[in-house]
Each structure stands twice: as C-alpha cells, then as structure tokens.
Short mmCIF file of C-alpha atoms in Angstrom, two decimals:
data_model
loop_
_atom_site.label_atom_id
_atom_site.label_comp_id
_atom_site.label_asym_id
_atom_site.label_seq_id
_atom_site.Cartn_x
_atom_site.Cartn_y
_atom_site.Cartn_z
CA UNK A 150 -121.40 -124.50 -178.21
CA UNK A 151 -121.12 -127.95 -179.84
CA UNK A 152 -123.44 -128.96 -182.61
CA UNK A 153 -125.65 -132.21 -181.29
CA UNK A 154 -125.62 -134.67 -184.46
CA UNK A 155 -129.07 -136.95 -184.78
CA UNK A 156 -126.80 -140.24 -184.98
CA UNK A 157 -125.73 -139.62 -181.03
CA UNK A 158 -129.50 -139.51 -179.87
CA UNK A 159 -132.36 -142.54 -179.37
CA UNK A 160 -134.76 -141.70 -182.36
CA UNK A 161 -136.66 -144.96 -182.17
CA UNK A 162 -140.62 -144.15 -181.94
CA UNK A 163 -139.93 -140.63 -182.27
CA UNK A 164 -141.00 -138.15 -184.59
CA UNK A 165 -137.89 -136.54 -186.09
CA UNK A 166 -138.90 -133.34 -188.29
CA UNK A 167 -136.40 -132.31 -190.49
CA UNK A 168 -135.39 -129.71 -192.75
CA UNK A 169 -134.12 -130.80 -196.21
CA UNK A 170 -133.60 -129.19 -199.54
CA UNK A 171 -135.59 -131.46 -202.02
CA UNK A 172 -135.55 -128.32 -204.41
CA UNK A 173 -134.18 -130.39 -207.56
CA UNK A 174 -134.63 -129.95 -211.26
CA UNK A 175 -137.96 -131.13 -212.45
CA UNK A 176 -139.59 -131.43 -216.34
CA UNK A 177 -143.33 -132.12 -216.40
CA UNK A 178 -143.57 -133.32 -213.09
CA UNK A 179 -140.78 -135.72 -213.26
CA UNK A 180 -137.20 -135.09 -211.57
CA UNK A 181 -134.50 -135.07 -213.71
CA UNK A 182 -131.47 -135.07 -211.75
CA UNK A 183 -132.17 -136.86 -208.19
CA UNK A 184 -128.63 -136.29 -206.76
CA UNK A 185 -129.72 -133.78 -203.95
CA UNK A 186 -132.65 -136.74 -202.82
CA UNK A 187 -130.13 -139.47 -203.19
CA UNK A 188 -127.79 -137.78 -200.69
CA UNK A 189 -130.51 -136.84 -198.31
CA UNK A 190 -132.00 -140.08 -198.67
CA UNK A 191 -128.34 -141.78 -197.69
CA UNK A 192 -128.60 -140.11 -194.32
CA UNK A 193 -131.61 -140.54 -193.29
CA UNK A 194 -132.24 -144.12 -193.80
CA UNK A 195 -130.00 -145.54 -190.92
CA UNK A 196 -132.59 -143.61 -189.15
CA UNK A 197 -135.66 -144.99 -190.63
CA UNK A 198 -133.83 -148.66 -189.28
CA UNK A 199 -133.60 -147.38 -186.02
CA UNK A 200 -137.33 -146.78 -186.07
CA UNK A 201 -137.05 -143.19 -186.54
CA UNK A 202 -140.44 -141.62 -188.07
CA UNK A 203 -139.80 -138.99 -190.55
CA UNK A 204 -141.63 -135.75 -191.03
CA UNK A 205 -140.24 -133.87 -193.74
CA UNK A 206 -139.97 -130.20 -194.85
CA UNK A 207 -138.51 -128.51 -197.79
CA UNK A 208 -139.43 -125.69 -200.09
CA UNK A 209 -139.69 -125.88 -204.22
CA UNK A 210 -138.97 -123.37 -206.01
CA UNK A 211 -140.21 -119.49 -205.64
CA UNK A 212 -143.51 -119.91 -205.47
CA UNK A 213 -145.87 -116.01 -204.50
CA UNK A 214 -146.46 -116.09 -200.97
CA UNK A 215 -150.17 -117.07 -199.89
CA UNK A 216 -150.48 -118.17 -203.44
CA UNK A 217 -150.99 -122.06 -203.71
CA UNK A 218 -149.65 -122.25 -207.31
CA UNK A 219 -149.60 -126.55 -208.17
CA UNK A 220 -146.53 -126.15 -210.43
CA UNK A 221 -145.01 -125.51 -206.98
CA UNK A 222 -146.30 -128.23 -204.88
CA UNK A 223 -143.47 -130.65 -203.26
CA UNK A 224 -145.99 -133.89 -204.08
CA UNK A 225 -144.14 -134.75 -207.33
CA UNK A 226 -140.95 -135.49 -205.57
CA UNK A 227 -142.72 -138.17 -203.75
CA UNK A 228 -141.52 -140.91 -206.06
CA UNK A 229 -138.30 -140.28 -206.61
CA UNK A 230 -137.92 -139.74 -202.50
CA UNK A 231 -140.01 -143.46 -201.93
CA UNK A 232 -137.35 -144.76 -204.49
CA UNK A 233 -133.89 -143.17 -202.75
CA UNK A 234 -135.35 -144.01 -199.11
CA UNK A 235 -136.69 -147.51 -200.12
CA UNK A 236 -140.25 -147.13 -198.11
CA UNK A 237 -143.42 -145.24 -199.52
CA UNK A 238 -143.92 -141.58 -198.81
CA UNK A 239 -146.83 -139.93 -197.47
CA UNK A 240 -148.14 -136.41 -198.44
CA UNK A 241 -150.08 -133.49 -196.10
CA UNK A 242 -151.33 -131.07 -198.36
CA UNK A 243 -150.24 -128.17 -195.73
CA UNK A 244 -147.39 -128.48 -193.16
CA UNK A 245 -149.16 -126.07 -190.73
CA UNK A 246 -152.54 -127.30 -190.20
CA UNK A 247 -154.28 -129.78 -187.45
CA UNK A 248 -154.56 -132.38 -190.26
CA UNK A 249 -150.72 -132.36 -191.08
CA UNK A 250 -150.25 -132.40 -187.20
CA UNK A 251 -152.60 -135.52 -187.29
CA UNK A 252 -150.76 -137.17 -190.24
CA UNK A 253 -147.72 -136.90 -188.67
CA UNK A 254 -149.14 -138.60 -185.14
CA UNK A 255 -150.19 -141.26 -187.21
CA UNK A 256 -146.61 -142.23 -188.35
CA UNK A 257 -145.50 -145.55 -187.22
CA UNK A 258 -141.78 -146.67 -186.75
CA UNK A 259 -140.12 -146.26 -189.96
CA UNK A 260 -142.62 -144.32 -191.82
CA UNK A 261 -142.29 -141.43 -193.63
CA UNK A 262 -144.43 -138.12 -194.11
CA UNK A 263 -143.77 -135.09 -196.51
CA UNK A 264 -145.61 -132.30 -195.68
CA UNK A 265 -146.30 -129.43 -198.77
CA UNK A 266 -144.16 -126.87 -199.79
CA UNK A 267 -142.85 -123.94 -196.42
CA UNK A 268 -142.72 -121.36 -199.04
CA UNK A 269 -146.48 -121.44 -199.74
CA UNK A 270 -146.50 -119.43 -196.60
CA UNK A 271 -145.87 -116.30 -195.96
CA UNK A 272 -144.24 -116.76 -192.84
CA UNK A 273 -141.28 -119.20 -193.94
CA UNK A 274 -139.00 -116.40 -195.54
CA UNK A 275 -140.04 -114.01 -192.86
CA UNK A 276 -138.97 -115.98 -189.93
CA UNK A 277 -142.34 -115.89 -188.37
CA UNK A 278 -142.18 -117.08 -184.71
CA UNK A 279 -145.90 -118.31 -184.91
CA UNK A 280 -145.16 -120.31 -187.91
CA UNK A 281 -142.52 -122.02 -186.39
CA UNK A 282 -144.77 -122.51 -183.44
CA UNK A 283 -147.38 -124.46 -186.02
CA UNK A 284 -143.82 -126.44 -187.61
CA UNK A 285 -143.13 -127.41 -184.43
CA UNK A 286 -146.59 -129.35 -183.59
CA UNK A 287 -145.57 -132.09 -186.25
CA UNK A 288 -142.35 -133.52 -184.50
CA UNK A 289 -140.80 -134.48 -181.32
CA UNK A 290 -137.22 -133.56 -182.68
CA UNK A 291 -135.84 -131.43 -185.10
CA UNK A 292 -133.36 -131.95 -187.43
CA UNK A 293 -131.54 -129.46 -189.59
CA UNK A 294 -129.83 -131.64 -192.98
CA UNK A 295 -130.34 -128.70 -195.38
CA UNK A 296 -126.70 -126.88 -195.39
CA UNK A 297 -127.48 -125.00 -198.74
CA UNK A 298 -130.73 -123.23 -196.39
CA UNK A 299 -128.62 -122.41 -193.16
CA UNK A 300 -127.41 -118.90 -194.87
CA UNK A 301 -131.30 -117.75 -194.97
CA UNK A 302 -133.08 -116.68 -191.13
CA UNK A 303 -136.32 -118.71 -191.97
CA UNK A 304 -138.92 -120.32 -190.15
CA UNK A 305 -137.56 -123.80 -190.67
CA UNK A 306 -134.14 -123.05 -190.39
CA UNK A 307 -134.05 -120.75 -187.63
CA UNK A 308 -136.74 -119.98 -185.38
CA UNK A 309 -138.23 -123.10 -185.75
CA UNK A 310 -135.00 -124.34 -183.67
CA UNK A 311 -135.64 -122.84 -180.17
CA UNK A 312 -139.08 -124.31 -180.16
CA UNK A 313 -137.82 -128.37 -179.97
CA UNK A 314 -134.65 -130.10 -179.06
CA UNK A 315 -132.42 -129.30 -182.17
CA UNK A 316 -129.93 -131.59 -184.12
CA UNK A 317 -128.02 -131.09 -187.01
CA UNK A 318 -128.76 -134.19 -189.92
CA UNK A 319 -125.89 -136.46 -191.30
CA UNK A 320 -125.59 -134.32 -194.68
CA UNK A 321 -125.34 -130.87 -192.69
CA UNK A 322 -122.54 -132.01 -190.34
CA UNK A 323 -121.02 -134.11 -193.38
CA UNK A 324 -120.63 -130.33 -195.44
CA UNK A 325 -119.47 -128.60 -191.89
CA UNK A 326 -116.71 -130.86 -191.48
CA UNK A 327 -115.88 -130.91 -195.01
CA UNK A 328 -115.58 -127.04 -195.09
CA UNK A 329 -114.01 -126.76 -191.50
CA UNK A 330 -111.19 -129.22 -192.57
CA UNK A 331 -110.37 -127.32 -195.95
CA UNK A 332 -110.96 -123.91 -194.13
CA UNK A 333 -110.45 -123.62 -190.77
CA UNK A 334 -108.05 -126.64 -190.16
CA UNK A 335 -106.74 -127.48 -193.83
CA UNK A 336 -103.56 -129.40 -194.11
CA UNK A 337 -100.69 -127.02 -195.33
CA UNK A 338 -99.86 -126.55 -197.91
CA UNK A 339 -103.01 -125.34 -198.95
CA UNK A 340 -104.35 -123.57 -201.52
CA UNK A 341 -108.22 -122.24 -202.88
CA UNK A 342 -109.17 -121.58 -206.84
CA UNK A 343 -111.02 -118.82 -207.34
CA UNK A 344 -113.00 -118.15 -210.74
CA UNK A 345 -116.05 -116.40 -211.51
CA UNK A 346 -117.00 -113.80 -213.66
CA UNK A 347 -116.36 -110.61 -210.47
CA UNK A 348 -114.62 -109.37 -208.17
CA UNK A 349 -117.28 -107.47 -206.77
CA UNK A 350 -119.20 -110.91 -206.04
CA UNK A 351 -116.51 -112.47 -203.88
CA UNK A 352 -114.75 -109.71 -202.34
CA UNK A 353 -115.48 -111.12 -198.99
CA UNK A 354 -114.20 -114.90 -200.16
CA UNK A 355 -110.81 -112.98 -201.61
CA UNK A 356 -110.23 -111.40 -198.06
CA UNK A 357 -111.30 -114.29 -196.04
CA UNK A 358 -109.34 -117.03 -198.12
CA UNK A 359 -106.01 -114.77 -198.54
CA UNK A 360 -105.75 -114.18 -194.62
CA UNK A 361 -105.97 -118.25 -193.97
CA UNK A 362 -104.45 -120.46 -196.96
CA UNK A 363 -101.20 -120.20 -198.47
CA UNK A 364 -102.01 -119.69 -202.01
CA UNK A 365 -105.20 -119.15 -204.38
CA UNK A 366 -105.36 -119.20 -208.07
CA UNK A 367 -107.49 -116.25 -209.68
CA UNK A 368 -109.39 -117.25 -213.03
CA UNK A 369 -112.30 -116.13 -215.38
CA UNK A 370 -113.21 -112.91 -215.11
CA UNK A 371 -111.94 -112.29 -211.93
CA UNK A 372 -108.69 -112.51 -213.52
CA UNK A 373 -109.33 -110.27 -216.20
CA UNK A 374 -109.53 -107.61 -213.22
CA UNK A 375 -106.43 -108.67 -211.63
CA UNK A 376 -104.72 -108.24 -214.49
CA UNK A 377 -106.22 -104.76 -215.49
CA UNK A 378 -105.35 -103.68 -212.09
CA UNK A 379 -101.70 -104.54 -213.52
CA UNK A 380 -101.66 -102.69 -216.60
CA UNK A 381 -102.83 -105.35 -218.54
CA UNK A 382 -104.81 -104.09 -222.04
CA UNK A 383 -108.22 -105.89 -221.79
CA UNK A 384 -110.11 -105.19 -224.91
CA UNK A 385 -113.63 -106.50 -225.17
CA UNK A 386 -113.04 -108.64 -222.44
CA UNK A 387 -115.13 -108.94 -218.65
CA UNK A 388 -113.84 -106.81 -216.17
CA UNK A 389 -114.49 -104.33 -213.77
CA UNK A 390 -112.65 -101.22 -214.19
CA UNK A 391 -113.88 -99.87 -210.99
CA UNK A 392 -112.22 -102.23 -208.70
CA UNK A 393 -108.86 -101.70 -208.87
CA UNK A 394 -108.91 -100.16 -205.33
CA UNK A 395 -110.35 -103.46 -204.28
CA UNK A 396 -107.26 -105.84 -205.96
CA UNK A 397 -105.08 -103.09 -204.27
CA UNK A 398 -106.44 -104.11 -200.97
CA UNK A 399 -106.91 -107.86 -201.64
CA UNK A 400 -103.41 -108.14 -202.68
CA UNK A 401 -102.30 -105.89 -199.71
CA UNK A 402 -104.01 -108.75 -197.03
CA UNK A 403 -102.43 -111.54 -199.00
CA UNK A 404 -99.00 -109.96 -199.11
CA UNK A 405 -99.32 -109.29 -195.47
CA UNK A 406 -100.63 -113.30 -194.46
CA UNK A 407 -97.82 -114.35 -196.94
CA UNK A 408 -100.51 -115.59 -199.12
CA UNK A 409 -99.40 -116.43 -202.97
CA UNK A 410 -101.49 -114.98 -205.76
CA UNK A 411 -101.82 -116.74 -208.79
CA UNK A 412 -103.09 -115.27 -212.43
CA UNK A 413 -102.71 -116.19 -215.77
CA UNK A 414 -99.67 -115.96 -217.82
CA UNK A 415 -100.81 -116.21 -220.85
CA UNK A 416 -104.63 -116.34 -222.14
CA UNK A 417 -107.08 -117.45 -224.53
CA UNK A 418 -108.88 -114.70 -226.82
CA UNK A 419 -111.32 -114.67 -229.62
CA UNK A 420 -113.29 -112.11 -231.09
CA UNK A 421 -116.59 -114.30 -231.03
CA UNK A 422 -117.96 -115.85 -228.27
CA UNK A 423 -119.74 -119.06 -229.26
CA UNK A 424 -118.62 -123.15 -229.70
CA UNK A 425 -115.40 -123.05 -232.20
CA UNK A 426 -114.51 -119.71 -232.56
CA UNK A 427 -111.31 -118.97 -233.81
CA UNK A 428 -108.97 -118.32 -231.20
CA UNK A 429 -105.22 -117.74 -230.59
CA UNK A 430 -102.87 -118.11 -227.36
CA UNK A 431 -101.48 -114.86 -225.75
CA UNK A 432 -99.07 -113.77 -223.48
CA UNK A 433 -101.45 -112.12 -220.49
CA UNK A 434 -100.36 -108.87 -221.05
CA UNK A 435 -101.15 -108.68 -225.20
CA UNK A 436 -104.86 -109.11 -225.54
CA UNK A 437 -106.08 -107.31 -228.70
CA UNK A 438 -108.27 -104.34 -228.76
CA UNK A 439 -111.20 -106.12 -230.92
CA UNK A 440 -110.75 -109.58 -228.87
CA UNK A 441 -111.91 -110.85 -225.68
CA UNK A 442 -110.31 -112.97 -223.10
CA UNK A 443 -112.00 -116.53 -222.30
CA UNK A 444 -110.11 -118.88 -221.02
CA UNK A 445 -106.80 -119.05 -218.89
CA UNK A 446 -103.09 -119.98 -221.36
CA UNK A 447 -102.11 -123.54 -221.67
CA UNK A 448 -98.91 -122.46 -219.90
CA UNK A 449 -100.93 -120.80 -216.83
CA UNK A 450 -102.88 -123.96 -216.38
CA UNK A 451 -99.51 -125.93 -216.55
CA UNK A 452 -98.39 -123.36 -213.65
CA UNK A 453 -101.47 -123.57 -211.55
CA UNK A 454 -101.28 -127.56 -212.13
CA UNK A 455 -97.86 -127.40 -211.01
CA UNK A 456 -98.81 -125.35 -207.66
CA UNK A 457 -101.71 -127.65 -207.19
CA UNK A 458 -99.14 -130.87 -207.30
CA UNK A 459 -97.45 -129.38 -203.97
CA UNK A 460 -100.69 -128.85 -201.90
CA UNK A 461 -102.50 -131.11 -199.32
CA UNK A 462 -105.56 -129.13 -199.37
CA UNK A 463 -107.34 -127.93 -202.57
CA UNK A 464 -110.70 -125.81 -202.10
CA UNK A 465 -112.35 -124.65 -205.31
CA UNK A 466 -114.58 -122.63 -206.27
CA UNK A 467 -115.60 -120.80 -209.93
CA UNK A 468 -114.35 -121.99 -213.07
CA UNK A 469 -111.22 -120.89 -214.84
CA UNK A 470 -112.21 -119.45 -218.04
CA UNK A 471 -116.08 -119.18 -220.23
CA UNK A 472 -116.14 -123.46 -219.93
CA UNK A 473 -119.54 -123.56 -220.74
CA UNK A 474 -118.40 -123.28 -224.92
CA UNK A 475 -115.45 -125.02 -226.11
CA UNK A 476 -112.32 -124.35 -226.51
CA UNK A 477 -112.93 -121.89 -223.58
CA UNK A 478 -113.25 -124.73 -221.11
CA UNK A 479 -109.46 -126.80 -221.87
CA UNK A 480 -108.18 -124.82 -218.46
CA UNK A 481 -110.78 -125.70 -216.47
CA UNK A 482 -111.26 -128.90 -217.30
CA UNK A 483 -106.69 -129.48 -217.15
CA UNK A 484 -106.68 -128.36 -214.04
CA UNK A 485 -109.93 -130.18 -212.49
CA UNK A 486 -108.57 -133.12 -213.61
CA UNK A 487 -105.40 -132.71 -211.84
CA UNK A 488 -107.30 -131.92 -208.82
CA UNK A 489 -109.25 -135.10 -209.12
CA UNK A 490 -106.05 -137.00 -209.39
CA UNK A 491 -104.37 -135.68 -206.83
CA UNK A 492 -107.35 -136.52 -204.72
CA UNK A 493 -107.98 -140.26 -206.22
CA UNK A 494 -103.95 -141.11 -205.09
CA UNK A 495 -104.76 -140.22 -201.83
CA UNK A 496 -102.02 -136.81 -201.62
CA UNK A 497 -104.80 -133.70 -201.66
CA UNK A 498 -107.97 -133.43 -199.59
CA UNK A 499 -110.41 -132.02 -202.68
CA UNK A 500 -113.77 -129.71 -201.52
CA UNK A 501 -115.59 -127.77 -204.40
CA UNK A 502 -119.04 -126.18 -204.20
CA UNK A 503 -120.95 -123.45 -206.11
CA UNK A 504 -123.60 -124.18 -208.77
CA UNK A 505 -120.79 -123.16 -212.12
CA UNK A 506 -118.30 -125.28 -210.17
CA UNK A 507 -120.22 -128.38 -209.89
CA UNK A 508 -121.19 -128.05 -213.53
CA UNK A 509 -117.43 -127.55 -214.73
CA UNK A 510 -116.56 -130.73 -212.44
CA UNK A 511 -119.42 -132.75 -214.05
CA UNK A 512 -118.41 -131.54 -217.19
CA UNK A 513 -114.69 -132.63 -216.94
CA UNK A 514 -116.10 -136.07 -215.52
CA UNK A 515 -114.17 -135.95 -212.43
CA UNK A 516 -117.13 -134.83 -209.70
CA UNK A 517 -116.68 -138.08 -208.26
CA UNK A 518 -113.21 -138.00 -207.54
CA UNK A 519 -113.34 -134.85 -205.56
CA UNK A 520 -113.16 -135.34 -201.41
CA UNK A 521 -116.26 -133.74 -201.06
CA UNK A 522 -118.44 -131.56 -203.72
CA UNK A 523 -120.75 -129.16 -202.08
CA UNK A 524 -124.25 -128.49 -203.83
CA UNK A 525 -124.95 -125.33 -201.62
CA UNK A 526 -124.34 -122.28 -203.66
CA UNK A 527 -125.44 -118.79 -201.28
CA UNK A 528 -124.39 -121.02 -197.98
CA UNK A 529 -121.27 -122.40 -199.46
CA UNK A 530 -120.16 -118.86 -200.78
CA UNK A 531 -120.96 -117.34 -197.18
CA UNK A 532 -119.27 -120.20 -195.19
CA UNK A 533 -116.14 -118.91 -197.74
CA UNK A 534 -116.76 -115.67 -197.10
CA UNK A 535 -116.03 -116.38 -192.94
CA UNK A 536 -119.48 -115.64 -191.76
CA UNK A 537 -122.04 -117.15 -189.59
CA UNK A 538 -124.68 -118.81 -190.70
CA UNK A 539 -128.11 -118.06 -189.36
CA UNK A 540 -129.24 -121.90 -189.54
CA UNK A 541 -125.79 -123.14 -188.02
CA UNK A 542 -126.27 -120.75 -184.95
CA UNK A 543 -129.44 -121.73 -184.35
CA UNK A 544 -128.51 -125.01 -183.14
CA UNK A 545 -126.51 -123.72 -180.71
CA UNK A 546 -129.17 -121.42 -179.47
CA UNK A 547 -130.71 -121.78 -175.93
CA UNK A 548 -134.15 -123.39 -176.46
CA UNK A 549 -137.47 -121.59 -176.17
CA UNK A 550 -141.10 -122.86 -174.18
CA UNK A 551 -142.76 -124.22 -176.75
#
C-alpha cells in the first residue's frame, strides 16, 4: 500500500500533528548543533504557507518514565525551532491533557505549537493505545517526518497512526527514497562500505547487502575478523574470534549473489592507541604480536578508491579504520573524499547514515557533497538490515474509530 505524502493533501486551516525528532545536542539549555531542526524546519515551512497549523511532538532524551525531570523538557528547543521555521513557537507543558488539546484549537493558520516531551509518559515507549487516543485529540492530521523513530512501535509512531488520517512528512519520504534508490533500485554498478568495530552488530546488514549489490568494502574492525577468519595473525587488535562461522556464511551468500568482497591489503598498526603514535604500514597478513591494527593500508584505500571510481551507486556505512585519532583516520577520510567527488561530478549517487559515519564525513569535510546523509542511526541500520519498520507500516495500516 502506497505511502500518502502531506504535500499531495489540502492542509490549509487544518491541524497537522506531526512526529519529529528534535532530540539534538544541547549545553546549558542552548542547542549546539541545530542540523536535525534545520532539516525539519525545511519541510515543514511550505506547509506553514499553505496555512497549515502545526502541532508538534518529539521526545528529548531518556528521561524516567512518570518522572517530569526539567533537564528533559523539549521547551529549550523553542528558539532555535522559531529561528529555522521563521514564526514564534508556542509551548503546552503536557501533550496529553485538555489544556494542550485547547492550545492546539487555538492555533490559527500558520501557527505553530510544541507540545512537552512523549517520553515523560509512560505510555510513549509502550505503545499505549489510550495514549495515542489522548495524541490524537490535538490534530486533524497526522504526519510522520521522524525516519530515525519509525524502527521503535511507539505511541507516536505507531499506534497513534490508525487513530487519524496518516501521512508521511517531506523529511521521512525524502530518507525512504533516498534508501530505496541506493537499496532496492540502485544503479549498477553498485557497491556498500561497511566499517564498524563487529561483525556481530551487522550480521543482518552483511547478509542483506551481499544478496542485492555487487560489491561491499569491509573496514575497521569488521575487517580485522574477516581477515582472522583467513588466517590472518591479529595481535592486540579488535576482533571476534568467535565468528568465523558467521564470515563463512556471509561470504558463502555473497559468493552465491556474485557479490565482491573487499578487505584490506595491507594495514596500519601501532602498539599505542592515542593521537601520533608511532605506526608502520603492513602487508594484511603480518600484524605483530604486541601491535594492533587501526586503520586500513594506503594501498587498500587506493584499491577500494579504485572500485569506488567504477560504481554508480555508493551506500556507506561505518568508518574504515579508529578515525577518531590521527593517523588512524587517512583511509577513511581518502576514500570519503573520493566518494564525495564522485558524487559532486555528477557519476555516483552517494547515501551514508549512522552516527560514526556522519562524524567521519564531517570530519573529512565532505558531508555536504554526499547525495543524501542520513542522521537516523537504529532506523537506518534496520532499513540496511532489510526489515520493516514499525513506523513505515503504520502508514499503510487500515485506520481505526477514533
């Protein structure tokens, strides 16, 4: 069943309650990086023009349930949200209460309402069907534009959707295309990076990427696994000795899908791990006893570079080596760039997502060159991993009496 987007449907005079994720970094009450408001902000305020009236929800933090703890309260985002949506913001100090339901009524064209943090109640996590019954008194329409929620069954992301016409928001479709098109429809050839520091974490991405793309490129730990499962020596380095059974069967799929697997040829190892520790270049297969390995070769990132220069579809997602500490990030930060490039000219669709990922694109400077850069982390990694996504199938769901 097709996904109804807001920008098809007359929102003029209506009340359009909507699910965001306003849960940005914040020091003493001021935000500090506004990017997730900005790009919220940059869909909804088309709306606003067309006389939409906003009622917003969003949780902050992990705040105790039943436990009104201020550090947690959503009212200090209100400036930075009045600034990216260029009209004043209103506050409800509850979002389930007859005086939030009375705020909201009060909204005129254009006007905009956030209502306190969902997670001060108990029912949001638990998907309480008489929570979302109280949710649902404060708009007309909802609107789901919080992608990096739709992996969790909540309140406001799932049952709150049978109880009023459901639409999905302009930055929820905008990350379901983006993902379908490197995914599900990529243009070949195609190929996925893959870092992180297990296997264990991303089994399910391994199997699900390997069975539809044509090649993926294994760094950081994950590589250090790959290559034990090899009969490579790993010395002090991360790995997991235990899944060997699991590269066995990874490798099988990809063999079968005629999938290319990529690892390092030669690696970076030290025998400290902090900024500037000595370190020497090593053929994969040679890492010392005493010594660790942190970062992919310069001749592996000159091979994955080189596989990346033939592909029309790049998905990424983990960094290549420890990039948080130089000279452990020079792989990542090589091949990002190439990425980038390829997608600035125009000859690679680029779509990256995952909290270390964004960070290792922001860090190489090239973030803004990428197609599209996802800042879900659990939904993006499930949407990898093939499954289905409570807050996606809820728009499809057959509506409820409310």
């Amino acid at each position: 069943m097709r996904i109804t987007p807001i920008t098809e449907t007359d929102v003029a005079g209506k009340r359009l309650l909507v699910r965001a994720d306003l849960n940005v970094p914040v020091d003493k009450s001021r935000v500090t990086d506004a990017t997730r408001i900005a790009r919220f902000a940059a869909g909804m305020r088309p709306l606003l023009e067309k006389g939409a009236r906003l009622v917003i929800l969003t949780h902050f933090g992990r705040p105790k349930p039943g436990e009104l703890d201020p550090a947690f309260s959503v009212d200090k985002l209100r400036p930075a949200l009045s600034d990216a949506l260029g009209v004043p913001v209103r506050f409800s100090d509850n979002c389930a209460t007859e005086s939030a339901v009375i705020l909201s009524e009060s909204l005129r064209d254009g006007e905009v309402l956030l209502c306190e943090n969902l997670r001060y109640n108990p029912g949001e996590t638990t998907n309480d069907a008489g929570f979302a019954a109280e949710l649902a008194r404060l708009g007309d329409l909802y609107v789901n534009d919080a992608f990096s929620c739709a992996h969790r069954a909540h309140a406001s992301t799932a049952a709150i959707a049978g109880r009023l016409p459901a639409y999905a928001g302009p930055l929820l479709l905008e990350e379901i295309n983006a993902l379908t098109t490197a995914l599900e429809t990529p243009e070949r050839p195609s190929v996925a990076l893959v870092g992180g520091a297990k296997v264990s974490s991303k089994i399910a991405v391994l199997k699900n990427l390997v069975g539809k793309l044509d090649a993926v490129i294994i760094g950081g730990g994950m590589a250090n696994t790959f290559l034990y499962a090899r009969g490579c020596p790993m010395g002090r380095s991360l790995h997991e000795a235990d899944q060997i059974a699991t590269v066995r069967e990874i490798e099988t799929l990809a063999e079968a899908s005629g999938c290319e697997i990529l690892l390092p040829e030669d690696v970076v190892v030290a025998r400290e791990f902090k900024a500037g520790a000595a370190s020497e270049i090593l053929p994969a297969d040679r890492c010392p006893a005493d010594a660790m390995i942190l970062d992919a070769g310069p001749q592996s990132a000159e091979a994955f570079m080189a596989r990346l220069n033939h592909a029309h579809t790049i998905l990424w997602n983990g960094p290549l080596g420890a990039f948080e500490i130089p000279p452990f990030d020079a792989a990542t930060v090589a091949v990002a760039r190439k990425a980038a490039a390829l997608s600035h000219e125009g000859r690679a669709v680029t779509v990256a997502g995952g909290g270390d990922t964004v960070a290792a694109l922001n860090a190489a400077g090239v973030t803004q060159d990428f197609t599209y850069v996802s800042t879900a982390g659990g939904a993006f990694l499930e949407w990898l991993e093939g499954k289905t996504l409570p807050g996606i199938a809820a728009l499809c769901a057959p509506k409820q009496a409310a």
